[in-house]
Coordinates of C-alpha atoms in Angstrom, one line a residue:
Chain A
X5 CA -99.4 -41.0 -26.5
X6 CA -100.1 -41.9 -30.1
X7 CA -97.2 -40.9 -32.4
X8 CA -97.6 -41.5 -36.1
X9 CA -95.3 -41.5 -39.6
X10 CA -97.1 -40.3 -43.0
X11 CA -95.9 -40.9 -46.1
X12 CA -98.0 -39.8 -49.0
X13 CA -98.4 -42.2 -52.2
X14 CA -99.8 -39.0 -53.6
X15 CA -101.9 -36.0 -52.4
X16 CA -104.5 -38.4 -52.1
X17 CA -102.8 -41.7 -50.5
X18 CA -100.9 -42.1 -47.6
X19 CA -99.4 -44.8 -45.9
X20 CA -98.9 -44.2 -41.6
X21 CA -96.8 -46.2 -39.4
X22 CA -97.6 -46.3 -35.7
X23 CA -93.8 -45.6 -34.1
X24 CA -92.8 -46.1 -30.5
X25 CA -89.5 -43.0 -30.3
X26 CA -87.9 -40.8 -32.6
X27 CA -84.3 -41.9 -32.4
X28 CA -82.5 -39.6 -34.9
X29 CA -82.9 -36.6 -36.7
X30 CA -80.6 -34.5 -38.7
X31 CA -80.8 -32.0 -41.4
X32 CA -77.7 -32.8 -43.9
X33 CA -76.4 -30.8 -46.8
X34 CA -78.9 -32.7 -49.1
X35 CA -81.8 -34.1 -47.0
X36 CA -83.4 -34.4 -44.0
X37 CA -82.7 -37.9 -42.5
X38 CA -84.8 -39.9 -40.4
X39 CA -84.6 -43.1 -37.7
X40 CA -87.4 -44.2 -35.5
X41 CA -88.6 -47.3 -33.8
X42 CA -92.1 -48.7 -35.0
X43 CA -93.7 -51.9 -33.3
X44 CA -94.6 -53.2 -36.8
X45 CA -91.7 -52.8 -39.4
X46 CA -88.5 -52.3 -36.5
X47 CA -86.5 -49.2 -37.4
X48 CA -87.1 -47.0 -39.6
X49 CA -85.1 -44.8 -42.5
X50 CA -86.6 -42.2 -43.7
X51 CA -84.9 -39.1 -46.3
X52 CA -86.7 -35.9 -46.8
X53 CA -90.1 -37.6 -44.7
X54 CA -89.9 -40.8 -47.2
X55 CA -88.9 -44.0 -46.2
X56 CA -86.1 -45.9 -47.6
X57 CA -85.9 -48.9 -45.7
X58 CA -87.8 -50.1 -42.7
X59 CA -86.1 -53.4 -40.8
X60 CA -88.9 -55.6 -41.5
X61 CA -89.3 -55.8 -45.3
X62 CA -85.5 -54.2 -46.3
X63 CA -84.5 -58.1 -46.8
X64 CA -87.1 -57.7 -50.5
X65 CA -85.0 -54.9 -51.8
X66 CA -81.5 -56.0 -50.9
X67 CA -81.8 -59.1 -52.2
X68 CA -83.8 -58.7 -55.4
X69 CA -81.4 -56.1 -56.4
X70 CA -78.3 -57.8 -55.6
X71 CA -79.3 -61.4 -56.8
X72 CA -81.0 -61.3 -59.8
X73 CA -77.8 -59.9 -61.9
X74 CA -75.4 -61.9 -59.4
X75 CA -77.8 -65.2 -60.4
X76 CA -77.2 -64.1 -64.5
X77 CA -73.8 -63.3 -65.1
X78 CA -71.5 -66.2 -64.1
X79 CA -68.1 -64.1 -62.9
X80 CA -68.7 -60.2 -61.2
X81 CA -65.8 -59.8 -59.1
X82 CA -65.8 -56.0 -59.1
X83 CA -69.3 -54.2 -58.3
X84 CA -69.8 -50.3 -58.2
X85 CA -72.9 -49.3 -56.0
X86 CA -74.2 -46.1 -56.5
X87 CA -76.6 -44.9 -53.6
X88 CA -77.3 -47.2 -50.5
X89 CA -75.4 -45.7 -47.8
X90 CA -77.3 -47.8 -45.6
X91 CA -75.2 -50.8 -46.6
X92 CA -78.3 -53.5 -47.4
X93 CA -76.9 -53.7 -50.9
X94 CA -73.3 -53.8 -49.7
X95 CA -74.0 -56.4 -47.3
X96 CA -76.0 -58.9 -49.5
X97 CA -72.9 -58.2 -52.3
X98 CA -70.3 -59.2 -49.6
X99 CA -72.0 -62.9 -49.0
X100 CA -70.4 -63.5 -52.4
X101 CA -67.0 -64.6 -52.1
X102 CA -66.3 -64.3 -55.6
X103 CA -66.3 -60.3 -55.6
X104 CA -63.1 -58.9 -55.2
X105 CA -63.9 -55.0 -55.1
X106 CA -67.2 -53.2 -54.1
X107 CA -66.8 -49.2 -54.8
X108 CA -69.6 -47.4 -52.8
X109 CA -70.7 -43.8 -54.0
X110 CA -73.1 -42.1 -51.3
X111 CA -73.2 -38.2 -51.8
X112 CA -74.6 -38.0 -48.2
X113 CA -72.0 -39.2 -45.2
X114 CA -74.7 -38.3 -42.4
X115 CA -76.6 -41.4 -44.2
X116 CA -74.0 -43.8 -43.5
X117 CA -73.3 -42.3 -39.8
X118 CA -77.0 -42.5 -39.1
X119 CA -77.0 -46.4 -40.3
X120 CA -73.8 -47.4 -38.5
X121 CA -75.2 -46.2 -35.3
X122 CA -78.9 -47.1 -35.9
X123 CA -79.1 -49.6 -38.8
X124 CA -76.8 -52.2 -37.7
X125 CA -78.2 -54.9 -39.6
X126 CA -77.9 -53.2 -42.7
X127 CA -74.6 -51.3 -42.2
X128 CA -72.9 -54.6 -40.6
X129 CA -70.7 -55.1 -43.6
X130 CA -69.3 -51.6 -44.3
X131 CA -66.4 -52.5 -43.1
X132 CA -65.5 -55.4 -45.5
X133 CA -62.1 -55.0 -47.1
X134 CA -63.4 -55.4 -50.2
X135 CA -66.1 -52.3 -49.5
X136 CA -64.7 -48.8 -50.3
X137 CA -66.3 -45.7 -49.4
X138 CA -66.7 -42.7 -51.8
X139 CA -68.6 -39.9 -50.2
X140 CA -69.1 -37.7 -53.4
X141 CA -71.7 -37.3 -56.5
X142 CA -72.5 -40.5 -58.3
X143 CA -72.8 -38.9 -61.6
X144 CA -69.6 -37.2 -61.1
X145 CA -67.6 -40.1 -60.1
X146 CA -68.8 -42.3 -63.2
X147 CA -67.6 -39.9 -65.7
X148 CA -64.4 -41.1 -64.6
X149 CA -64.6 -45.3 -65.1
X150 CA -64.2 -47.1 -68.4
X151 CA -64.8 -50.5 -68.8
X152 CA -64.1 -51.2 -65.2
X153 CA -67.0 -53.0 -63.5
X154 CA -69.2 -56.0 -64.3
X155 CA -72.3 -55.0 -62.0
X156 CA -73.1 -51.6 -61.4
X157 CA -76.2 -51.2 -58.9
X158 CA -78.0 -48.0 -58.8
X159 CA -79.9 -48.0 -55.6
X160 CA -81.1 -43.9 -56.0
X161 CA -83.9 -42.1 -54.4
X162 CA -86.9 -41.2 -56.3
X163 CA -86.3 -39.3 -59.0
X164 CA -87.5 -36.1 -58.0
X165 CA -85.1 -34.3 -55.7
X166 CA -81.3 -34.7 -54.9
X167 CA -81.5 -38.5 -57.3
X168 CA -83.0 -36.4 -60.3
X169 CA -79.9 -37.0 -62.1
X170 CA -79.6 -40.7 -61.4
X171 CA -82.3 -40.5 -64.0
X172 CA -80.6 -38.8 -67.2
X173 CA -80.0 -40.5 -70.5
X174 CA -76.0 -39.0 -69.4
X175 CA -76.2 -41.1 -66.4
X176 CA -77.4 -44.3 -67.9
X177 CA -75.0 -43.5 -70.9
X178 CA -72.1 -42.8 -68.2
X179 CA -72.9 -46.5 -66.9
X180 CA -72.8 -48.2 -69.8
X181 CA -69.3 -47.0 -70.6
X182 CA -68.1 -47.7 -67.1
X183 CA -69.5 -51.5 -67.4
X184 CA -67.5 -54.3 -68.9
X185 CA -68.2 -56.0 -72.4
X186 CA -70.3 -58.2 -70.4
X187 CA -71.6 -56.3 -68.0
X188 CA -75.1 -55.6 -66.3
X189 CA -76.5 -52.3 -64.6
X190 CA -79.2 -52.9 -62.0
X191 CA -81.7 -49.5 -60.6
X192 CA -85.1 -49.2 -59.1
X193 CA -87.0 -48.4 -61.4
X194 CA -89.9 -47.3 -59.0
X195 CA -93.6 -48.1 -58.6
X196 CA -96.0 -48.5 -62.0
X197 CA -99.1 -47.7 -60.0
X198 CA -99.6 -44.4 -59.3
X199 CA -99.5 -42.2 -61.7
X200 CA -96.9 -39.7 -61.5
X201 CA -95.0 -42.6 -60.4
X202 CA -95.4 -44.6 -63.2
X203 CA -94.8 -41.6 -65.8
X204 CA -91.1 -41.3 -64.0
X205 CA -91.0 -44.9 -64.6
X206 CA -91.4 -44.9 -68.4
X207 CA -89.4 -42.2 -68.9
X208 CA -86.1 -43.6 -67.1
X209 CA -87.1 -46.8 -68.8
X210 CA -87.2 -45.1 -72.1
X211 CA -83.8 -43.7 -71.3
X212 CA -82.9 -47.7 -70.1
X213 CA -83.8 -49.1 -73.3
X214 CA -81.9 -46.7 -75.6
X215 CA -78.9 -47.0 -74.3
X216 CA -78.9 -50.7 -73.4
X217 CA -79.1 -53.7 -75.7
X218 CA -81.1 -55.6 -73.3
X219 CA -83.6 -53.7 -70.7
X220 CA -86.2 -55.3 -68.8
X221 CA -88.2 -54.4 -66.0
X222 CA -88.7 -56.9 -62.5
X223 CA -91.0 -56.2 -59.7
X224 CA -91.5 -57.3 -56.0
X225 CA -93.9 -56.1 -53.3
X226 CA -92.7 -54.2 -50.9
X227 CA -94.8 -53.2 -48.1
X228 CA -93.8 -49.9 -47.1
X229 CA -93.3 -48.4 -51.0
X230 CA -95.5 -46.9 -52.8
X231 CA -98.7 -49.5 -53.5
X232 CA -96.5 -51.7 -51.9
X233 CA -95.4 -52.3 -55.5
X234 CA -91.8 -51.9 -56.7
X235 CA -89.2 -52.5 -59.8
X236 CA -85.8 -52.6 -60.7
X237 CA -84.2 -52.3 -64.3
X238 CA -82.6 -54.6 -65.5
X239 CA -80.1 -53.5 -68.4
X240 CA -76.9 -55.4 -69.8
X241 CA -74.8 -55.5 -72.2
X242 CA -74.6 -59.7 -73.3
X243 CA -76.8 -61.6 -70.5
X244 CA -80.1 -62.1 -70.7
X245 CA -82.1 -61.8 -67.3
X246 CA -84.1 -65.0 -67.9
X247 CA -82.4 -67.2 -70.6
X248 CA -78.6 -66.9 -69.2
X249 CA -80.2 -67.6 -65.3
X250 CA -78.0 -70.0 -64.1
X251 CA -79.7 -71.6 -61.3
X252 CA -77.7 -74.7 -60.5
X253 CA -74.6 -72.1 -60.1
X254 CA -76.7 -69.8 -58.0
X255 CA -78.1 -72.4 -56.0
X256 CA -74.5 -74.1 -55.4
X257 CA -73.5 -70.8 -53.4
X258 CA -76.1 -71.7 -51.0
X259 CA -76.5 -68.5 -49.4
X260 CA -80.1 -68.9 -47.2
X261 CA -82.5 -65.9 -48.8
X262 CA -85.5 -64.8 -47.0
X263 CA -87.3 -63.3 -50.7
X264 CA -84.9 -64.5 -54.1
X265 CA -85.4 -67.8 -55.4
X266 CA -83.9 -69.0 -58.9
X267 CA -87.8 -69.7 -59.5
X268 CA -89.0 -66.5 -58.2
X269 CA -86.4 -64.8 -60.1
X270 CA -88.1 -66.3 -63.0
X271 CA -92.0 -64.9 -62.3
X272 CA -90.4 -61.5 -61.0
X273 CA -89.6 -60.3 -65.4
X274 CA -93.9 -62.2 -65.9
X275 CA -95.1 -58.4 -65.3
X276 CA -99.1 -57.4 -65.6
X277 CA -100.5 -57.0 -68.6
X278 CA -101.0 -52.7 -67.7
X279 CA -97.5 -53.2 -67.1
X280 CA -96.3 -54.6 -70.4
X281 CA -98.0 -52.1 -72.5
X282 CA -96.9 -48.8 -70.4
X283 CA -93.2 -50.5 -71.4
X284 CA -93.8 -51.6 -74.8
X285 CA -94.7 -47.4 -75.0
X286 CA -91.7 -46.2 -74.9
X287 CA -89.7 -49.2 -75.7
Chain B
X4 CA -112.6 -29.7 -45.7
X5 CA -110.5 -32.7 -45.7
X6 CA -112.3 -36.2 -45.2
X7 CA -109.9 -39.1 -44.9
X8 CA -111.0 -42.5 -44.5
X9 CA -108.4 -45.0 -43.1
X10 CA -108.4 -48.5 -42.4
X11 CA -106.2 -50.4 -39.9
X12 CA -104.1 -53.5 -41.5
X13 CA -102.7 -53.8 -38.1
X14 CA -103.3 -51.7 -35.0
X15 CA -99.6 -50.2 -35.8
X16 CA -100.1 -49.2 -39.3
X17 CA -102.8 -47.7 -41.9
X18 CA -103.8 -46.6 -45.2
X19 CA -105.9 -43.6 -45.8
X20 CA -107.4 -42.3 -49.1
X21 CA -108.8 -38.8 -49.2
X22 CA -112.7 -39.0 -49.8
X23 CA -114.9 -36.7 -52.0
X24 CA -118.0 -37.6 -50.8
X25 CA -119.8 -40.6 -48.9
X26 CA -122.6 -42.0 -51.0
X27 CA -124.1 -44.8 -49.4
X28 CA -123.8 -46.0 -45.3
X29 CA -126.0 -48.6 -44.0
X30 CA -126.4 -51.5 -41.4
X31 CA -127.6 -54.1 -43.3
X32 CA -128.1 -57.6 -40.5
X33 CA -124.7 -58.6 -41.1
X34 CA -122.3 -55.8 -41.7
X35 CA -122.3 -52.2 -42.5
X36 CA -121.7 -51.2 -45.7
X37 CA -120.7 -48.2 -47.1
X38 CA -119.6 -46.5 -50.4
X39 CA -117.6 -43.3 -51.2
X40 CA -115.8 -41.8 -54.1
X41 CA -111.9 -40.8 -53.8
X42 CA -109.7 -38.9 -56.2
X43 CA -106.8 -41.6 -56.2
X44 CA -109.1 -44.8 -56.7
X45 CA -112.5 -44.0 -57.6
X46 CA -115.5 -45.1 -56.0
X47 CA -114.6 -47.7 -52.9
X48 CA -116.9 -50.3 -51.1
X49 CA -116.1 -50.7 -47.7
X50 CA -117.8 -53.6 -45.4
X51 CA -117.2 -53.1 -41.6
X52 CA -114.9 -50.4 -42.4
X53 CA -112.7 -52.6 -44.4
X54 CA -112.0 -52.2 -48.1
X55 CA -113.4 -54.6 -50.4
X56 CA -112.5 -53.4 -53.2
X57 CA -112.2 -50.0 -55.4
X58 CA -113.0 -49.4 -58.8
X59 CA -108.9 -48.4 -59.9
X60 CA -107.6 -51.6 -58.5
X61 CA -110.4 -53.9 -58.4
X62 CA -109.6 -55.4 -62.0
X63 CA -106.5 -57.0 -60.3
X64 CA -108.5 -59.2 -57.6
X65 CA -111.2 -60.0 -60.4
X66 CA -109.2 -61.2 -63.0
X67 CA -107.1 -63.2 -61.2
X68 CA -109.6 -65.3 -59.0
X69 CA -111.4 -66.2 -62.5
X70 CA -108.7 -66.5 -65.5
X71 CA -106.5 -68.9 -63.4
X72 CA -108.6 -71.4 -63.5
X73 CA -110.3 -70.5 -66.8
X74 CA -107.2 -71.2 -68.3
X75 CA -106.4 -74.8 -66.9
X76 CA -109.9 -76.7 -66.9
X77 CA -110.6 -76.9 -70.4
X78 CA -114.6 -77.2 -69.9
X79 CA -116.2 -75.1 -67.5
X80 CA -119.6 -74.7 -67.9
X81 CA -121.0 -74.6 -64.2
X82 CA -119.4 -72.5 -61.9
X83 CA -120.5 -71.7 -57.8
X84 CA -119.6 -68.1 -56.5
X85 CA -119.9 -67.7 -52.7
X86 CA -119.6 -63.6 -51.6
X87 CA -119.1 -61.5 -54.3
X88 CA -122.0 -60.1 -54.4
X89 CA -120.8 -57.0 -56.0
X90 CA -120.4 -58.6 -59.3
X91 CA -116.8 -58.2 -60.4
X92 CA -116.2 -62.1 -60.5
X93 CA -119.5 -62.3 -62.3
X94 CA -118.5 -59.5 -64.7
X95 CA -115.3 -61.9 -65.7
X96 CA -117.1 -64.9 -65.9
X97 CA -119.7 -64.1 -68.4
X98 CA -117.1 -63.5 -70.7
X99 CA -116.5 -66.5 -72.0
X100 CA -119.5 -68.1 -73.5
X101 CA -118.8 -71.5 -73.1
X102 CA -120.1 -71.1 -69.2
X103 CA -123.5 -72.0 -69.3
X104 CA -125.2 -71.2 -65.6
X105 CA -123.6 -69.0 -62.6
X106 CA -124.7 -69.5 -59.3
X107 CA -124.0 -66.2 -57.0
X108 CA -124.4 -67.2 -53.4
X109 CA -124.2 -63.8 -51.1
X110 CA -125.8 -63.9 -47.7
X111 CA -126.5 -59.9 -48.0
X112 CA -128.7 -58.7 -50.1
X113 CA -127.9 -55.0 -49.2
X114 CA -124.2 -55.8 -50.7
X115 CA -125.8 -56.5 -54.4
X116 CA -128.5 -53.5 -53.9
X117 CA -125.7 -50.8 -53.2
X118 CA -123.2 -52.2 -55.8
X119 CA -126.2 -52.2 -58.6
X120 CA -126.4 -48.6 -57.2
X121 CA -123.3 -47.6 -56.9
X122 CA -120.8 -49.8 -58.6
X123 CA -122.0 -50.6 -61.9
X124 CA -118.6 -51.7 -63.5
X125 CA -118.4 -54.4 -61.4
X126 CA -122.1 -55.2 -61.0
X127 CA -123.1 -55.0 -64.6
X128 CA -123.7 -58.4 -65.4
X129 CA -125.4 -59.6 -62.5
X130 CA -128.5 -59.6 -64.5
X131 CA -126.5 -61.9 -67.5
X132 CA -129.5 -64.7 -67.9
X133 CA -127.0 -67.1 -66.8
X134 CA -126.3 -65.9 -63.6
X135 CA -128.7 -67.1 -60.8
X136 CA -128.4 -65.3 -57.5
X137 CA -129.3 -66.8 -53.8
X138 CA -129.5 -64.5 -51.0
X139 CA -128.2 -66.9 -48.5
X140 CA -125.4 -68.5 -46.1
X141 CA -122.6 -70.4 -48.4
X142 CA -122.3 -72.9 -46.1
X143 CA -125.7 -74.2 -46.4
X144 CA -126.1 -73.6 -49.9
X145 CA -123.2 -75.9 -50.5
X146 CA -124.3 -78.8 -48.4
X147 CA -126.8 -79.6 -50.6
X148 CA -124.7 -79.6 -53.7
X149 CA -123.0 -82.8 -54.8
X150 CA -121.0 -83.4 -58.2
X151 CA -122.4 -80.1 -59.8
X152 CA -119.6 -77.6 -60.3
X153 CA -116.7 -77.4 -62.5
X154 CA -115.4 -74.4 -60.9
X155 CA -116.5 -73.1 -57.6
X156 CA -115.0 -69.5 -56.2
X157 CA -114.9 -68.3 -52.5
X158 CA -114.6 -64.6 -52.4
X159 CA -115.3 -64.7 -49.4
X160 CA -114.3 -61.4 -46.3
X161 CA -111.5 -61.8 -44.0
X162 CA -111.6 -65.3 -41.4
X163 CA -112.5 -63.0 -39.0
X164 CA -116.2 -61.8 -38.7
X165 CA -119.2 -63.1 -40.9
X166 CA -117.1 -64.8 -43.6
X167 CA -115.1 -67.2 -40.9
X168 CA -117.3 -70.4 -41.5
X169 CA -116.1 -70.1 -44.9
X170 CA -112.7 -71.3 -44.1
X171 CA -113.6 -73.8 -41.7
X172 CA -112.3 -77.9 -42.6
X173 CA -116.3 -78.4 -43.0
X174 CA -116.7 -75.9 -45.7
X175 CA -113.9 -76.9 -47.7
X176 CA -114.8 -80.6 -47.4
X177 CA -118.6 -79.5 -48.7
X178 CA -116.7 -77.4 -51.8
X179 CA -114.9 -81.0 -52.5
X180 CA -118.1 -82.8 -52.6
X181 CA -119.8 -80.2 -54.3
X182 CA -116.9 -80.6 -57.5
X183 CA -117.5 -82.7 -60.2
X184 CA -114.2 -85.5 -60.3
X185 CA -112.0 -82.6 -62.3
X186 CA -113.4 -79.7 -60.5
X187 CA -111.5 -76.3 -59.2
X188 CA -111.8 -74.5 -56.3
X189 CA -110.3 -70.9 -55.9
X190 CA -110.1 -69.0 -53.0
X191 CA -108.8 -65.3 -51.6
X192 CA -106.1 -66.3 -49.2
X193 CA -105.1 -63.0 -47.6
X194 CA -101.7 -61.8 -47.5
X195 CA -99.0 -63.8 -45.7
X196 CA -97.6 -60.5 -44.4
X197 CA -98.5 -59.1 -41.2
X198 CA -98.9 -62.1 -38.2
X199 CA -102.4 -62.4 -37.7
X200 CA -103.1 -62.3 -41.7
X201 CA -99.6 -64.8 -41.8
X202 CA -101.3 -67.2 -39.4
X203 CA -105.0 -67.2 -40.8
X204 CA -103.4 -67.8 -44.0
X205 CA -101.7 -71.1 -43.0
X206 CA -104.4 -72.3 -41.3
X207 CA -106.9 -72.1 -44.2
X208 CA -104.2 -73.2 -46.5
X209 CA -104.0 -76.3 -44.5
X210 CA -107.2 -77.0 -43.9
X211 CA -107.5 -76.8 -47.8
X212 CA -104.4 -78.9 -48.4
X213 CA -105.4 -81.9 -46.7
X214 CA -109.0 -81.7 -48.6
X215 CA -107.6 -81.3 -52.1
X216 CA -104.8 -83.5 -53.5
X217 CA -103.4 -80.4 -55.2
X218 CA -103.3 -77.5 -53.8
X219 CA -101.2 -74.7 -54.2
X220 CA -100.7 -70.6 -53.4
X221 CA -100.8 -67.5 -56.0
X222 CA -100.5 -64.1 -55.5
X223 CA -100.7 -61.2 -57.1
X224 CA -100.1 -57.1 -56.1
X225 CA -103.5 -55.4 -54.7
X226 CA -102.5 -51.8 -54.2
X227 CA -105.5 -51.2 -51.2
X228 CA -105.0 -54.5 -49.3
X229 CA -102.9 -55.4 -46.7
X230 CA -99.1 -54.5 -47.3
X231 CA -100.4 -54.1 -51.2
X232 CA -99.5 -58.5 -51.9
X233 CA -102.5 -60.7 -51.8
X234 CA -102.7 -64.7 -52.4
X235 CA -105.3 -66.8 -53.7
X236 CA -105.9 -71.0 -53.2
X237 CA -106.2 -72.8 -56.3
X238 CA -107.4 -76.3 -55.0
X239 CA -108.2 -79.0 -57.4
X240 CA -109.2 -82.5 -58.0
X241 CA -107.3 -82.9 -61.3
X242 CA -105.7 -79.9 -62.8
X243 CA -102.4 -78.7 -62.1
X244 CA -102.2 -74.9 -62.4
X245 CA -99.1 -75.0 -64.2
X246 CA -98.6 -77.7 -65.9
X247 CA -102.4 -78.4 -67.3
X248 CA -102.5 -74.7 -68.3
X249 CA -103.2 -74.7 -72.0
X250 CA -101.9 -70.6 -72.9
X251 CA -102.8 -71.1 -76.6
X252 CA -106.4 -72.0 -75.8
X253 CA -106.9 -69.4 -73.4
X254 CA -105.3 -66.6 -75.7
X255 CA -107.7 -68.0 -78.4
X256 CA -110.4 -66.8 -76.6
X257 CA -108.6 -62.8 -77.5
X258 CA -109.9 -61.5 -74.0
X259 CA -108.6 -58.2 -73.8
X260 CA -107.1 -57.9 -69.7
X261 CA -105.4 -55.4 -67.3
X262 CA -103.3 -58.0 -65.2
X263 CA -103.9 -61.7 -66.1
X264 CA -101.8 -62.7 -68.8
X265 CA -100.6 -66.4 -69.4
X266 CA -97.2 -65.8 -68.9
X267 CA -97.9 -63.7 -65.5
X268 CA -100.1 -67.3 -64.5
X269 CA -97.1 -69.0 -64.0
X270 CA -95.3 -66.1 -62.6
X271 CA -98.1 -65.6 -59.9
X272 CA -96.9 -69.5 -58.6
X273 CA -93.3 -68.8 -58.5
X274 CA -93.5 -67.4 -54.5
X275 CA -90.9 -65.3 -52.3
X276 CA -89.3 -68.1 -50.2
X277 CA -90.6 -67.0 -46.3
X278 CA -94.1 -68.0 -48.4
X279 CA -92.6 -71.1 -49.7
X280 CA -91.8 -71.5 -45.6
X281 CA -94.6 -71.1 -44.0
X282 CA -96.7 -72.9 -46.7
X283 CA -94.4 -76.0 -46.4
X284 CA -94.7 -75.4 -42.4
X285 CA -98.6 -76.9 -42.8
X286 CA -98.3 -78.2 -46.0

């Protein structure tokens, strides 16, 4: 039997990945979630028929969101994730001894039931003491925090859908008042490639870059998104993403990374020059 | 009707663009070639059912296997291409006037005759009166050649098929020979990704490693190739990729580009560390 996954880029562009068994499959309130086994990229997480994280390339995610602002700012001890039920984030956050307090707003429980049972490696830490779980609306649970957190990571869906409004100038606005003097607000920012993608791109870093003193954009490929091309948003407060890198620090923690380097981390903000003039658009 | 053409990066997963229309399909002795036009990336050459490259994302392989070097060696005026015979690295090179003869080695003709048909971005300065083209094997061209190149570029197919003797020990040690003393070769790599491209990739790199006495890995994001991340060899006699590249010079020359950018040069060295890995592995 030959059982495929499709995930369209766009109409036109679609990516198929060969998979041995359907493991899970449930309708929640918000989204339709996802797990199968594929011989090439492990298991599989996939929300509304798009996937979110595959075993086999999650590793380039977690840790470019998690230790680009951990490598810049020199004390986070209390992180608020917004998203990422499947725990990647979580766990790559919890190698840090340092952090004291990671708050963990997913809207969708059946997200984190489907990961504890079939997404081990990423769910592992969920159980940290430090890790508490919030099962309610990120944008509603912000409106509550002042000054409270030196790292906020927004790991949302696309932005068209049940994440739209992980996208608002409100939201980002929410963050920043939520962050400490000093702190830093990492998101995926999406794929500049296709574009439909890359319009939704500008316009959240529009949004970024008028609410933040500092906002810049860092990429990594990842196989399984969109033009296997993705980036985060980098906005803050006081720290710069390049010139306050402290790499001796970062590299004293010696935590063994499959993606980040203090080098890497570097090249990630050198984007393409298509890339630089979509940003310096709306910037 | 709906006409999909896909392409296997392993037997477990594909990418398929929609198609408008074939235009051209032929066996030529060594391959069969065949262009069509799709909606997401305009008109696509395919060899053997793989795709080499398509007019939205070609800029991105093009630019990067000829400004890298451009923008270390200070004096190239004699540069060797081996494949390519669609034109796109020719197109780049003839920008800068200081290049005074091109020699385009591609063993098919059929290649050149259906990209002057077909794909006349890229192929439009194949008739440059610099450029010189040879309808022949690379590897024999280039045992003749001694001392004669500043720069010579492989763009050569996948080590599997008609290209492999072009990342054979042999081939690379006829590239060295064929270098004057401060000579540069560049070479597509593949992408380090999926196993079989992985191993290929560090057994060229090797190969190449223990001709050269520098030798290093770039990469850059190529939407329609393997898991969308692609590398290229810079191998040189001399020059140091980072540290012998002169920006100012190079921006002097006010070449207007869609990826390259001097900054993004140093960015494309700084590598995810499972490359750094399995580069050091053979290294």
């Amino acid at each position: 039997m030959e059982l495929w996954f499709s995930e369209n880029h766009t109409e036109d562009v679609k990516l198929s990945l060969r998979v041995n068994r359907q493991l899970y499959s449930k309708q929640s309130d918000y989204q339709r979630i996802d797990v199968f086994d594929t011989p090439e990229f492990g298991r599989v997480l996939a929300l509304d028929g798009n996937i979110m994280l595959t075993e086999r390339d999650e590793f380039i995610y977690d840790e470019m969101i998690v230790h680009v602002p951990m490598a810049v700012h020199p004390d986070i001890t209390k992180v608020l994730v917004i998203g990422a039920g499947d725990g990647g984030v979580v766990r790559e956050l919890t190698r840090y001894e340092q952090i004291r307090r990671i708050d963990l707003v997913e809207m969708d429980e059946l997200v984190v039931e489907a990961c504890r049972q079939y997404l081990t490696d990423n769910a592992c830490r969920l159980d940290d003491e430090r890790v508490h779980i919030y099962f309610e609306n990120g944008l509603k649970f912000i409106r509550r925090c002042e000054e409270e957190y030196d790292l906020i990571i927004v790991d949302s869906n696309d932005p068209f859908g049940p994440s739209e409004g992980l996208f608002t100038r409100e939201f980002y606005g929410n963050c920043y008042k939520a962050l400490k003097k000093d702190g830093i607000m990492v998101n995926q920012q999406g794929s500049p490639f296709y574009a439909e993608d890359a319009h939704a791109m500008q316009r959240s870093h529009k949004r970024i870059a008028s609410t933040f003193p500092i906002s810049r954009v860092y990429q990594a490929h990842i196989p399984t998104y969109a033009a296997g091309y993705w980036l985060f948003g980098f906005a803050s407060k006081k720290f710069h993403p390049i010139d306050d890198l402290d790499s001796a620090a970062w590299n004293a923690h010696h935590l063994r990374t499959r993606y980040y380097t203090t080098r890497l981390h570097i090249g990630a903000f050198y984007l393409p020059a298509f890339l630089e003039r979509m940003l310096e658009e709306v910037e």
